[in-house]
């Protein structure tokens, strides 16, 4: 309850600030819309020429791209503040954060609420609904709940990975580019995971588990094409059992999230001990 | 209230090597250098005291305040503030202290100060009635009631510092650390903040520890000063004692009927001279003799005897203790 | 010419100082490329050729477009916009040097080391991930490709300069930025080879000058064009370059008038 009230103040703060720069605010949303549309366009045009990519039909792929966009937008809406971690530690603001009777990681992660990203969520959500309609896809309620659950797991994983990379970049001083690199790595998430082969697949599934964050939720949707009107029903993969995905996520969440936490503690303490 | 015993702080700084190979090497093996910021500092501060903490740049003032507020760990030694060990950063402890830094700001640049205050209300869990009562009191004392809804970026430097003070005092801290709160401000704003602090300390019995470049701040506010030099406390006591201990001289300003005579330098150390006026620095015990001699030999309009300004005393202490560049306070 | 050579040299020196950051920024480019290559390889499992591109050509298309991205990319050059907004431009107006050539030199200086290191990384990339990288069979193709590349670089510099001059009129560049960041790469062929778009859009994009930035040089490299079309392309491109230079002159003159009128 306390944290919710606190978050409401973060939100109000950011709302007032962004309203001060209205043109930027609208352009920001427009930019989100455009870059999302470009992704949709990219896959749309490929599917003009082929029917399936590694077993994924156009509907499933568009749901994947939209899911990935939802996770990315939620990430930047809620946790965008961690991009400032380097500034906090290198500049002096960490001092102020440490003075507050509050968990520093919480304050750093949630301080900046990005409203543009929140409002931009409308586009990928609308796209999913439209694609489901277009593909005559019926999604059951329980299936939807599972989807949302896995999506939130994906978001958590994205956050933990981002925080870990951000915090490690503090060791290697001056390499702020590392965080930009993470955003590029995150772009791997929007492709069907079946395209990745060999070492790359292992690397990005088990070491930096980025390709599962949107793929698992997208795969969890059990599609039952209505009235047999489907164009290529057999080409669409889905989990017969969502348990592997849930299991995978919980294992990684129990590993990554504490790692992120400890790493931050260590860095803050090294700084406080005057050792860096 | 604040107890410090044998506090040490050693910073470790890395020496960086150039280029790609250098920074890769630095990942595995680093060369470092130890810098001793505090070398066994001890002192005690009672409840409600207003203590000045002075020393040249790099003496370790800010380091001490940061350790006492829980931002830094000490390398060695003990400290208790309000009965807590600061660096454990217990929430109950952090809710009872505050730290104002003159050179760093916690208020959000693009937001009205009030919004940042409301954030602190939630962070410190200040009950509404208390929050608004405190806000009203503080903003009227500092005369900024009309500015609460103005974005911080549109405030003057002095107004901004007043808002920083309010933000730090809304949760009624029992201990307040002030690090250069008047730095860069004009004389009027400096005085306003000084008056406010004096009154606040009296009325709320808040324990305050202040560092400042402006000796005037210290002189006006602090009954007691601690003088820090190269990580060690070299003096503890009142400003008066400090002056007495370190300066045996007085200032003599003489106004002559005619030009200042050329032999004036033989009476003491000449600090300044113009048409008919000269300022001499003379030992405390010789003041009477010199004044009499001058009155006998020349036609003198006026003689004024003064204590040496505290700034000069302190500068001299540090000059005599250390290198020239430390002379700045 | 000596002074401009010196400017290029200085910027190269300065830029090379941040090598580790460079390495990471190349990874930033390489990782999306990796995904794209995996994607297309999977696509080509079910189809031998799309609009005349076979697998090797498509992979080559994306590797080249990534490598050329910096060299022939159009951006909003913040140094120009801030020079104009902060009034720094006056310093350059006083000196006996053309601001346009000054900008061209700094931009080339910043880009050349990038592209050289980029070429090295691209080759490593090709060896490990794209051994089927397309090699032209006609010996004339490479010189023609290089010519088209030089023209593309010139065109990119002109566009970058032109868009940046919008700062004379606009307080805020976000909208221009959006256009430059999203639409130009689309029309230049960064996203997809222009032939893959529906016919109408593909024709439109090929009629615009932006396709000479990327799509046209790569098409030459992939030997998809007969010589006659290549030369006609060069001709049209040079007309565009001349036209843009004229436009730049007009925009610059008006901008300066406005700049001095406002008292920048």
GROMACS .gro file of N, CA and C in nm, chain A residues 2-3 5-11 13-14 77-85 88 93-113 159 163 261 264-265, chain B residues 89 94 106 108 116 118-124:
model
  177
    2UNK      N    1   0.186   0.121   0.089
    2UNK     CA    2   0.278   0.234   0.096
    2UNK      C    3   0.348   0.252  -0.040
    3UNK      N    4   0.390   0.136  -0.096
    3UNK     CA    5   0.463   0.145  -0.222
    3UNK      C    6   0.375   0.193  -0.335
    5UNK      N    7   0.126   0.404  -0.297
    5UNK     CA    8   0.112   0.550  -0.280
    5UNK      C    9   0.237   0.621  -0.331
    6UNK      N   10   0.351   0.562  -0.300
    6UNK     CA   11   0.478   0.618  -0.343
    6UNK      C   12   0.485   0.624  -0.495
    7UNK      N   13   0.445   0.513  -0.557
    7UNK     CA   14   0.451   0.505  -0.702
    7UNK      C   15   0.358   0.608  -0.765
    8UNK      N   16   0.244   0.633  -0.696
    8UNK     CA   17   0.149   0.732  -0.747
    8UNK      C   18   0.215   0.870  -0.751
    9UNK      N   19   0.298   0.900  -0.650
    9UNK     CA   20   0.367   1.029  -0.651
    9UNK      C   21   0.469   1.033  -0.765
   10UNK      N   22   0.543   0.922  -0.785
   10UNK     CA   23   0.635   0.915  -0.899
   10UNK      C   24   0.559   0.948  -1.027
   11UNK      N   25   0.443   0.885  -1.040
   11UNK     CA   26   0.363   0.902  -1.160
   11UNK      C   27   0.319   1.048  -1.176
   13UNK      N   28   0.453   1.316  -1.046
   13UNK     CA   29   0.573   1.393  -1.079
   13UNK      C   30   0.602   1.390  -1.228
   14UNK      N   31   0.604   1.270  -1.283
   14UNK     CA   32   0.641   1.256  -1.424
   14UNK      C   33   0.533   1.313  -1.516
   77UNK      N   34   0.830   0.203  -1.955
   77UNK     CA   35   0.734   0.281  -1.876
   77UNK      C   36   0.765   0.269  -1.727
   78UNK      N   37   0.791   0.146  -1.682
   78UNK     CA   38   0.807   0.124  -1.538
   78UNK      C   39   0.951   0.138  -1.492
   79UNK      N   40   1.042   0.081  -1.570
   79UNK     CA   41   1.180   0.070  -1.521
   79UNK      C   42   1.278   0.156  -1.600
   80UNK      N   43   1.225   0.248  -1.680
   80UNK     CA   44   1.313   0.331  -1.763
   80UNK      C   45   1.421   0.400  -1.681
   81UNK      N   46   1.394   0.423  -1.552
   81UNK     CA   47   1.487   0.495  -1.467
   81UNK      C   48   1.622   0.429  -1.451
   82UNK      N   49   1.629   0.297  -1.472
   82UNK     CA   50   1.758   0.233  -1.448
   82UNK      C   51   1.863   0.277  -1.550
   83UNK      N   52   1.817   0.339  -1.659
   83UNK     CA   53   1.915   0.393  -1.754
   83UNK      C   54   2.002   0.500  -1.687
   84UNK      N   55   1.951   0.559  -1.578
   84UNK     CA   56   2.026   0.665  -1.510
   84UNK      C   57   2.121   0.613  -1.403
   85UNK      N   58   2.124   0.481  -1.386
   85UNK     CA   59   2.204   0.423  -1.279
   85UNK      C   60   2.349   0.473  -1.282
   88UNK      N   61   2.382   0.813  -1.146
   88UNK     CA   62   2.367   0.817  -1.000
   88UNK      C   63   2.499   0.783  -0.932
   93UNK      N   64   2.431   1.174  -0.712
   93UNK     CA   65   2.293   1.156  -0.669
   93UNK      C   66   2.272   1.032  -0.585
   94UNK      N   67   2.366   0.936  -0.593
   94UNK     CA   68   2.352   0.817  -0.512
   94UNK      C   69   2.347   0.855  -0.365
   95UNK      N   70   2.417   0.962  -0.329
   95UNK     CA   71   2.414   1.011  -0.191
   95UNK      C   72   2.272   1.037  -0.145
   96UNK      N   73   2.197   1.109  -0.227
   96UNK     CA   74   2.060   1.141  -0.190
   96UNK      C   75   1.975   1.016  -0.180
   97UNK      N   76   2.001   0.923  -0.270
   97UNK     CA   77   1.923   0.800  -0.269
   97UNK      C   78   1.952   0.720  -0.142
   98UNK      N   79   2.079   0.719  -0.102
   98UNK     CA   80   2.116   0.644   0.018
   98UNK      C   81   2.063   0.710   0.145
   99UNK      N   82   2.031   0.840   0.136
   99UNK     CA   83   1.982   0.910   0.254
   99UNK      C   84   1.836   0.878   0.283
  100UNK      N   85   1.766   0.825   0.184
  100UNK     CA   86   1.623   0.804   0.201
  100UNK      C   87   1.594   0.672   0.273
  101UNK      N   88   1.496   0.673   0.361
  101UNK     CA   89   1.461   0.551   0.434
  101UNK      C   90   1.381   0.456   0.344
  102UNK      N   91   1.445   0.408   0.239
  102UNK     CA   92   1.374   0.332   0.136
  102UNK      C   93   1.477   0.248   0.063
  103UNK      N   94   1.435   0.135   0.010
  103UNK     CA   95   1.528   0.051  -0.064
  103UNK      C   96   1.582   0.126  -0.186
  104UNK      N   97   1.714   0.145  -0.194
  104UNK     CA   98   1.769   0.226  -0.304
  104UNK      C   99   1.737   0.169  -0.441
  105UNK      N  100   1.739   0.036  -0.454
  105UNK     CA  101   1.714  -0.021  -0.587
  105UNK      C  102   1.573   0.009  -0.633
  106UNK      N  103   1.481   0.004  -0.539
  106UNK     CA  104   1.342   0.035  -0.570
  106UNK      C  105   1.329   0.180  -0.617
  107UNK      N  106   1.393   0.268  -0.544
  107UNK     CA  107   1.386   0.410  -0.578
  107UNK      C  108   1.444   0.435  -0.717
  108UNK      N  109   1.560   0.373  -0.745
  108UNK     CA  110   1.625   0.395  -0.873
  108UNK      C  111   1.542   0.336  -0.987
  109UNK      N  112   1.489   0.216  -0.965
  109UNK     CA  113   1.420   0.149  -1.075
  109UNK      C  114   1.287   0.214  -1.109
  110UNK      N  115   1.217   0.261  -1.007
  110UNK     CA  116   1.079   0.305  -1.034
  110UNK      C  117   1.062   0.455  -1.040
  111UNK      N  118   1.170   0.531  -1.017
  111UNK     CA  119   1.156   0.674  -1.001
  111UNK      C  120   1.097   0.743  -1.125
  112UNK      N  121   1.136   0.697  -1.243
  112UNK     CA  122   1.089   0.764  -1.364
  112UNK      C  123   0.983   0.681  -1.433
  113UNK      N  124   0.864   0.732  -1.437
  113UNK     CA  125   0.755   0.663  -1.504
  113UNK      C  126   0.739   0.727  -1.641
  159UNK      N  127   1.378  -0.687  -1.704
  159UNK     CA  128   1.423  -0.590  -1.604
  159UNK      C  129   1.551  -0.639  -1.536
  163UNK      N  130   1.908  -0.459  -1.550
  163UNK     CA  131   1.973  -0.409  -1.429
  163UNK      C  132   2.111  -0.469  -1.413
  261UNK      N  133   1.999  -0.784  -0.764
  261UNK     CA  134   1.994  -0.719  -0.634
  261UNK      C  135   2.131  -0.716  -0.569
  264UNK      N  136   2.389  -0.485  -0.731
  264UNK     CA  137   2.370  -0.345  -0.696
  264UNK      C  138   2.422  -0.316  -0.555
  265UNK      N  139   2.385  -0.403  -0.461
  265UNK     CA  140   2.433  -0.389  -0.324
  265UNK      C  141   2.585  -0.379  -0.321
  365UNK      N  142   2.222   0.214   0.804
  365UNK     CA  143   2.111   0.274   0.729
  365UNK      C  144   1.976   0.216   0.770
  370UNK      N  145   1.729   0.685   0.937
  370UNK     CA  146   1.726   0.776   0.822
  370UNK      C  147   1.607   0.872   0.830
  382UNK      N  148   1.844   1.785  -0.456
  382UNK     CA  149   1.755   1.670  -0.463
  382UNK      C  150   1.623   1.706  -0.530
  384UNK      N  151   1.357   1.818  -0.809
  384UNK     CA  152   1.352   1.798  -0.953
  384UNK      C  153   1.348   1.930  -1.025
  392UNK      N  154   0.807   1.783  -0.530
  392UNK     CA  155   0.917   1.709  -0.467
  392UNK      C  156   0.890   1.693  -0.317
  394UNK      N  157   0.598   1.660  -0.181
  394UNK     CA  158   0.497   1.554  -0.167
  394UNK      C  159   0.561   1.416  -0.180
  395UNK      N  160   0.664   1.408  -0.265
  395UNK     CA  161   0.736   1.281  -0.277
  395UNK      C  162   0.803   1.246  -0.144
  396UNK      N  163   0.867   1.347  -0.083
  396UNK     CA  164   0.931   1.323   0.047
  396UNK      C  165   0.828   1.285   0.152
  397UNK      N  166   0.710   1.341   0.141
  397UNK     CA  167   0.602   1.305   0.235
  397UNK      C  168   0.579   1.155   0.232
  398UNK      N  169   0.576   1.098   0.111
  398UNK     CA  170   0.554   0.954   0.100
  398UNK      C  171   0.677   0.875   0.142
  399UNK      N  172   0.794   0.922   0.100
  399UNK     CA  173   0.916   0.848   0.131
  399UNK      C  174   0.938   0.843   0.282
  400UNK      N  175   0.914   0.956   0.350
  400UNK     CA  176   0.938   0.961   0.494
  400UNK      C  177   0.813   0.927   0.574
   0.00000   0.00000   0.00000
